[in-house]
PDB file of C-alpha atoms in Angstrom:
ATOM      1  CA  MET A   1     314.480 143.452 175.712  1.00  0.00           C
ATOM      2  CA  GLN A   2     310.920 142.498 176.552  1.00  0.00           C
ATOM      3  CA  THR A   3     308.082 144.821 175.680  1.00  0.00           C
ATOM      4  CA  MET A   4     306.062 146.556 178.356  1.00  0.00           C
ATOM      5  CA  GLU A   5     302.406 145.684 178.575  1.00  0.00           C
ATOM      6  CA  GLY A   6     299.620 146.504 180.899  1.00  0.00           C
ATOM      7  CA  THR A   7     297.299 149.334 180.102  1.00  0.00           C
ATOM      8  CA  THR A   8     293.557 149.635 180.305  1.00  0.00           C
ATOM      9  CA  ILE A   9     291.957 152.918 179.280  1.00  0.00           C
ATOM     10  CA  ILE A  10     288.198 153.494 178.983  1.00  0.00           C
ATOM     11  CA  CYS A  11     286.299 156.598 177.955  1.00  0.00           C
ATOM     12  CA  ILE A  12     282.560 156.985 178.579  1.00  0.00           C
ATOM     13  CA  LYS A  13     280.259 159.720 177.285  1.00  0.00           C
ATOM     14  CA  ARG A  14     276.887 159.755 179.010  1.00  0.00           C
ATOM     15  CA  GLY A  15     274.388 162.293 180.237  1.00  0.00           C
ATOM     16  CA  GLY A  16     276.362 165.360 179.174  1.00  0.00           C
ATOM     17  CA  ARG A  17     279.530 164.159 180.898  1.00  0.00           C
ATOM     18  CA  THR A  18     282.691 162.589 179.567  1.00  0.00           C
ATOM     19  CA  ALA A  19     284.890 160.473 181.821  1.00  0.00           C
ATOM     20  CA  MET A  20     288.149 158.672 181.180  1.00  0.00           C
ATOM     21  CA  ALA A  21     289.781 156.167 183.496  1.00  0.00           C
ATOM     22  CA  GLY A  22     292.966 154.168 183.339  1.00  0.00           C
ATOM     23  CA  ASP A  23     294.656 151.599 185.500  1.00  0.00           C
ATOM     24  CA  GLY A  24     298.164 152.125 186.840  1.00  0.00           C
ATOM     25  CA  GLN A  25     299.919 148.849 186.093  1.00  0.00           C
ATOM     26  CA  VAL A  26     302.986 148.548 183.880  1.00  0.00           C
ATOM     27  CA  THR A  27     304.296 145.050 183.271  1.00  0.00           C
ATOM     28  CA  LEU A  28     307.670 143.949 181.921  1.00  0.00           C
ATOM     29  CA  GLY A  29     307.433 140.287 180.969  1.00  0.00           C
ATOM     30  CA  SER A  30     306.000 138.473 183.965  1.00  0.00           C
ATOM     31  CA  GLN A  31     306.818 141.230 186.460  1.00  0.00           C
ATOM     32  CA  ILE A  32     304.872 144.284 187.544  1.00  0.00           C
ATOM     33  CA  VAL A  33     307.350 147.164 187.408  1.00  0.00           C
ATOM     34  CA  LYS A  34     304.964 149.949 188.355  1.00  0.00           C
ATOM     35  CA  SER A  35     301.507 149.938 189.883  1.00  0.00           C
ATOM     36  CA  GLY A  36     300.672 153.645 189.903  1.00  0.00           C
ATOM     37  CA  ALA A  37     301.440 154.945 186.403  1.00  0.00           C
ATOM     38  CA  ARG A  38     299.381 157.935 185.255  1.00  0.00           C
ATOM     39  CA  LYS A  39     298.031 157.061 181.795  1.00  0.00           C
ATOM     40  CA  VAL A  40     295.115 159.498 181.753  1.00  0.00           C
ATOM     41  CA  ARG A  41     295.707 163.251 181.615  1.00  0.00           C
ATOM     42  CA  ARG A  42     293.605 166.396 181.653  1.00  0.00           C
ATOM     43  CA  ILE A  43     294.862 168.978 179.206  1.00  0.00           C
ATOM     44  CA  LYS A  44     293.891 172.625 179.580  1.00  0.00           C
ATOM     45  CA  GLY A  45     294.101 174.386 176.257  1.00  0.00           C
ATOM     46  CA  LYS A  46     295.129 178.024 175.963  1.00  0.00           C
ATOM     47  CA  ASN A  47     291.472 178.792 175.292  1.00  0.00           C
ATOM     48  CA  GLY A  48     290.442 177.179 178.597  1.00  0.00           C
ATOM     49  CA  ILE A  49     288.792 174.098 177.062  1.00  0.00           C
ATOM     50  CA  ASP A  50     289.381 170.866 178.975  1.00  0.00           C
ATOM     51  CA  VAL A  51     290.426 167.812 176.996  1.00  0.00           C
ATOM     52  CA  LEU A  52     291.079 164.319 178.318  1.00  0.00           C
ATOM     53  CA  ALA A  53     293.791 162.090 176.856  1.00  0.00           C
ATOM     54  CA  GLY A  54     294.606 158.478 177.650  1.00  0.00           C
ATOM     55  CA  PHE A  55     297.362 156.423 176.096  1.00  0.00           C
ATOM     56  CA  ALA A  56     298.517 152.844 175.714  1.00  0.00           C
ATOM     57  CA  GLY A  57     301.708 151.404 174.294  1.00  0.00           C
ATOM     58  CA  SER A  58     305.337 152.276 174.739  1.00  0.00           C
ATOM     59  CA  THR A  59     305.546 154.920 177.464  1.00  0.00           C
ATOM     60  CA  ALA A  60     308.130 157.078 175.698  1.00  0.00           C
ATOM     61  CA  ASP A  61     306.165 156.888 172.446  1.00  0.00           C
ATOM     62  CA  ALA A  62     302.905 157.743 174.184  1.00  0.00           C
ATOM     63  CA  MET A  63     304.436 160.734 175.956  1.00  0.00           C
ATOM     64  CA  THR A  64     305.864 162.006 172.656  1.00  0.00           C
ATOM     65  CA  LEU A  65     302.438 161.744 171.040  1.00  0.00           C
ATOM     66  CA  LEU A  66     300.742 163.407 174.009  1.00  0.00           C
ATOM     67  CA  GLU A  67     303.164 166.340 173.796  1.00  0.00           C
ATOM     68  CA  ARG A  68     302.542 166.667 170.045  1.00  0.00           C
ATOM     69  CA  PHE A  69     298.794 166.461 170.570  1.00  0.00           C
ATOM     70  CA  GLU A  70     298.904 169.277 173.134  1.00  0.00           C
ATOM     71  CA  LYS A  71     300.726 171.494 170.630  1.00  0.00           C
ATOM     72  CA  GLN A  72     298.177 170.677 167.923  1.00  0.00           C
ATOM     73  CA  LEU A  73     295.332 171.421 170.319  1.00  0.00           C
ATOM     74  CA  ASP A  74     296.758 174.881 171.012  1.00  0.00           C
ATOM     75  CA  GLU A  75     297.403 175.539 167.310  1.00  0.00           C
ATOM     76  CA  HIS A  76     293.806 174.596 166.471  1.00  0.00           C
ATOM     77  CA  HIS A  77     292.311 176.678 169.313  1.00  0.00           C
ATOM     78  CA  GLY A  78     290.861 173.685 171.173  1.00  0.00           C
ATOM     79  CA  ASN A  79     289.151 172.080 168.156  1.00  0.00           C
ATOM     80  CA  LEU A  80     289.520 168.404 169.033  1.00  0.00           C
ATOM     81  CA  LEU A  81     288.888 166.980 165.557  1.00  0.00           C
ATOM     82  CA  GLN A  82     291.290 169.385 163.846  1.00  0.00           C
ATOM     83  CA  ALA A  83     293.984 168.707 166.449  1.00  0.00           C
ATOM     84  CA  ALA A  84     293.496 164.932 166.127  1.00  0.00           C
ATOM     85  CA  SER A  85     293.617 165.140 162.321  1.00  0.00           C
ATOM     86  CA  ALA A  86     296.809 167.200 162.393  1.00  0.00           C
ATOM     87  CA  LEU A  87     298.427 164.746 164.825  1.00  0.00           C
ATOM     88  CA  MET A  88     297.436 161.809 162.613  1.00  0.00           C
ATOM     89  CA  LYS A  89     298.941 163.515 159.568  1.00  0.00           C
ATOM     90  CA  ASP A  90     302.214 164.063 161.430  1.00  0.00           C
ATOM     91  CA  TRP A  91     302.140 160.537 162.878  1.00  0.00           C
ATOM     92  CA  ARG A  92     301.742 158.952 159.431  1.00  0.00           C
ATOM     93  CA  THR A  93     304.151 161.172 157.473  1.00  0.00           C
ATOM     94  CA  ASP A  94     306.970 162.090 159.869  1.00  0.00           C
ATOM     95  CA  LYS A  95     309.945 159.711 159.541  1.00  0.00           C
ATOM     96  CA  TYR A  96     310.426 159.532 163.331  1.00  0.00           C
ATOM     97  CA  LEU A  97     306.807 159.585 164.466  1.00  0.00           C
ATOM     98  CA  ARG A  98     305.592 156.800 162.161  1.00  0.00           C
ATOM     99  CA  ARG A  99     307.724 154.336 164.136  1.00  0.00           C
ATOM    100  CA  LEU A 100     305.984 155.109 167.411  1.00  0.00           C
ATOM    101  CA  GLU A 101     303.962 152.300 168.923  1.00  0.00           C
ATOM    102  CA  ALA A 102     301.075 153.674 170.924  1.00  0.00           C
ATOM    103  CA  MET A 103     297.366 154.417 170.811  1.00  0.00           C
ATOM    104  CA  MET A 104     295.429 157.302 172.283  1.00  0.00           C
ATOM    105  CA  ILE A 105     291.898 158.234 173.206  1.00  0.00           C
ATOM    106  CA  VAL A 106     291.187 161.959 173.250  1.00  0.00           C
ATOM    107  CA  ALA A 107     287.918 163.504 174.350  1.00  0.00           C
ATOM    108  CA  ASP A 108     286.267 166.758 175.198  1.00  0.00           C
ATOM    109  CA  ARG A 109     282.754 167.459 176.390  1.00  0.00           C
ATOM    110  CA  ASP A 110     281.250 166.762 172.960  1.00  0.00           C
ATOM    111  CA  GLU A 111     283.504 164.320 171.106  1.00  0.00           C
ATOM    112  CA  VAL A 112     285.554 161.164 171.681  1.00  0.00           C
ATOM    113  CA  PHE A 113     288.213 159.911 169.250  1.00  0.00           C
ATOM    114  CA  LEU A 114     290.408 156.830 169.244  1.00  0.00           C
ATOM    115  CA  LEU A 115     293.735 157.506 167.474  1.00  0.00           C
ATOM    116  CA  SER A 116     296.087 154.814 166.168  1.00  0.00           C
ATOM    117  CA  GLY A 117     299.450 154.656 164.433  1.00  0.00           C
ATOM    118  CA  ALA A 118     297.700 153.221 161.378  1.00  0.00           C
ATOM    119  CA  GLY A 119     296.237 156.683 160.811  1.00  0.00           C
ATOM    120  CA  ASP A 120     292.827 155.906 162.232  1.00  0.00           C
ATOM    121  CA  ILE A 121     290.609 158.525 163.835  1.00  0.00           C
ATOM    122  CA  LEU A 122     287.640 156.551 165.099  1.00  0.00           C
ATOM    123  CA  GLU A 123     284.607 158.079 166.762  1.00  0.00           C
ATOM    124  CA  PRO A 124     282.630 155.501 168.725  1.00  0.00           C
ATOM    125  CA  GLU A 125     278.929 155.481 167.901  1.00  0.00           C
ATOM    126  CA  ASN A 126     277.895 154.413 171.382  1.00  0.00           C
ATOM    127  CA  GLY A 127     279.959 156.795 173.525  1.00  0.00           C
ATOM    128  CA  VAL A 128     282.374 154.098 174.724  1.00  0.00           C
ATOM    129  CA  ALA A 129     286.003 153.759 173.614  1.00  0.00           C
ATOM    130  CA  SER A 130     288.759 151.595 175.071  1.00  0.00           C
ATOM    131  CA  ILE A 131     292.373 150.711 174.369  1.00  0.00           C
ATOM    132  CA  GLY A 132     295.104 148.581 175.886  1.00  0.00           C
ATOM    133  CA  SER A 133     295.543 145.041 177.113  1.00  0.00           C
ATOM    134  CA  GLY A 134     292.419 145.132 179.259  1.00  0.00           C
ATOM    135  CA  GLY A 135     290.427 147.452 177.006  1.00  0.00           C
ATOM    136  CA  GLY A 136     288.058 144.776 175.755  1.00  0.00           C
ATOM    137  CA  PHE A 137     287.225 143.669 179.298  1.00  0.00           C
ATOM    138  CA  ALA A 138     286.577 147.252 180.428  1.00  0.00           C
ATOM    139  CA  GLN A 139     284.466 147.966 177.354  1.00  0.00           C
ATOM    140  CA  ALA A 140     282.309 144.878 177.922  1.00  0.00           C
ATOM    141  CA  ALA A 141     281.806 145.929 181.550  1.00  0.00           C
ATOM    142  CA  ALA A 142     280.884 149.470 180.438  1.00  0.00           C
ATOM    143  CA  PHE A 143     278.273 148.187 177.977  1.00  0.00           C
ATOM    144  CA  ALA A 144     276.732 146.032 180.701  1.00  0.00           C
ATOM    145  CA  LEU A 145     276.665 148.911 183.191  1.00  0.00           C
ATOM    146  CA  ILE A 146     275.195 151.337 180.655  1.00  0.00           C
ATOM    147  CA  GLY A 147     272.455 148.856 179.764  1.00  0.00           C
ATOM    148  CA  ALA A 148     271.575 147.878 183.311  1.00  0.00           C
ATOM    149  CA  THR A 149     272.094 151.005 185.431  1.00  0.00           C
ATOM    150  CA  GLU A 150     271.591 154.751 185.568  1.00  0.00           C
ATOM    151  CA  LEU A 151     275.162 155.354 186.763  1.00  0.00           C
ATOM    152  CA  ASP A 152     276.915 158.464 185.450  1.00  0.00           C
ATOM    153  CA  ALA A 153     279.945 158.405 183.145  1.00  0.00           C
ATOM    154  CA  PRO A 154     282.636 158.705 185.881  1.00  0.00           C
ATOM    155  CA  GLU A 155     281.161 155.872 187.946  1.00  0.00           C
ATOM    156  CA  ILE A 156     280.826 153.603 184.902  1.00  0.00           C
ATOM    157  CA  ALA A 157     284.439 154.327 183.908  1.00  0.00           C
ATOM    158  CA  ARG A 158     285.709 153.577 187.432  1.00  0.00           C
ATOM    159  CA  ARG A 159     283.688 150.378 187.802  1.00  0.00           C
ATOM    160  CA  SER A 160     284.690 149.182 184.326  1.00  0.00           C
ATOM    161  CA  ILE A 161     288.383 149.376 185.234  1.00  0.00           C
ATOM    162  CA  GLU A 162     287.699 147.623 188.546  1.00  0.00           C
ATOM    163  CA  ILE A 163     285.929 144.786 186.730  1.00  0.00           C
ATOM    164  CA  ALA A 164     288.707 144.515 184.118  1.00  0.00           C
ATOM    165  CA  SER A 165     291.281 144.309 186.929  1.00  0.00           C
ATOM    166  CA  LYS A 166     289.592 141.157 188.224  1.00  0.00           C
ATOM    167  CA  ILE A 167     289.931 139.458 184.810  1.00  0.00           C
ATOM    168  CA  CYS A 168     293.013 140.861 183.043  1.00  0.00           C
ATOM    169  CA  ILE A 169     296.441 140.109 184.518  1.00  0.00           C
ATOM    170  CA  TYR A 170     297.789 143.321 182.940  1.00  0.00           C
ATOM    171  CA  THR A 171     295.253 145.571 184.718  1.00  0.00           C
ATOM    172  CA  ASN A 172     295.168 146.684 188.340  1.00  0.00           C
ATOM    173  CA  ASP A 173     292.693 148.664 190.414  1.00  0.00           C
ATOM    174  CA  SER A 174     294.940 151.696 190.941  1.00  0.00           C
ATOM    175  CA  ILE A 175     292.646 154.002 188.971  1.00  0.00           C
ATOM    176  CA  ILE A 176     293.198 157.484 187.616  1.00  0.00           C
ATOM    177  CA  LEU A 177     289.848 159.068 186.696  1.00  0.00           C
ATOM    178  CA  GLU A 178     289.223 162.405 184.991  1.00  0.00           C
ATOM    179  CA  ALA A 179     285.820 163.806 184.047  1.00  0.00           C
ATOM    180  CA  ILE A 180     284.490 166.882 182.280  1.00  0.00           C
ATOM    181  CA  GLY A 181     281.014 168.275 181.728  1.00  0.00           C
TER     182      GLY A 181
END
C-alpha cells in the first residue's frame, strides 16, 4: 500500500495574534484522493482557553494524537507546555503510540510548539512553524511576507499556503484557517 502524502501546515505568531492554516489535499501515490481535508482544528479546553492544532502524517495516527492531546490539555487545565510534554512522554513510551507516524503544531495565544514522534518539543524563535510536504515552501513565503509587509498573522498564514500551493504538488489552495488573539 502506498503512503498518503500532501499536507502543508503553517503557524504564525505576530502582533498579539496566532494563526494556523492548512491545505486540504491528501494524495495517494500520484492521485489526489481528497481536496478538502480538515488538518487544522480549534480546541476549546474545559477552562475556555482556545488552542490551535495542526497535523501532518498518517491521518489515523494524527487523529489519535489529536485526541490524546485534547485529553492532556484538559488534565493540565489548558497549560499548553504541560499538555505537550505529557503527550510527548506518552508518545515516546507507550508501546502503541511510539509507532505512530505524524507531526503536530499546537499553539495558543502565547506559545507555539512543534511536536514530533522523535520526542521533540520545539518552540520556534521567530514565531513561524511549519510541517508537512509543503511546509518548507510555506515557511519561506511566511518569512518573506513578515519581512516585507505589515500583514497580520491570519493573512500571512493564508497567503503562505496559497504560495506553497503554486510550488508544491502535494499542496492545494483549499485552506482551513483558524486564529486566536
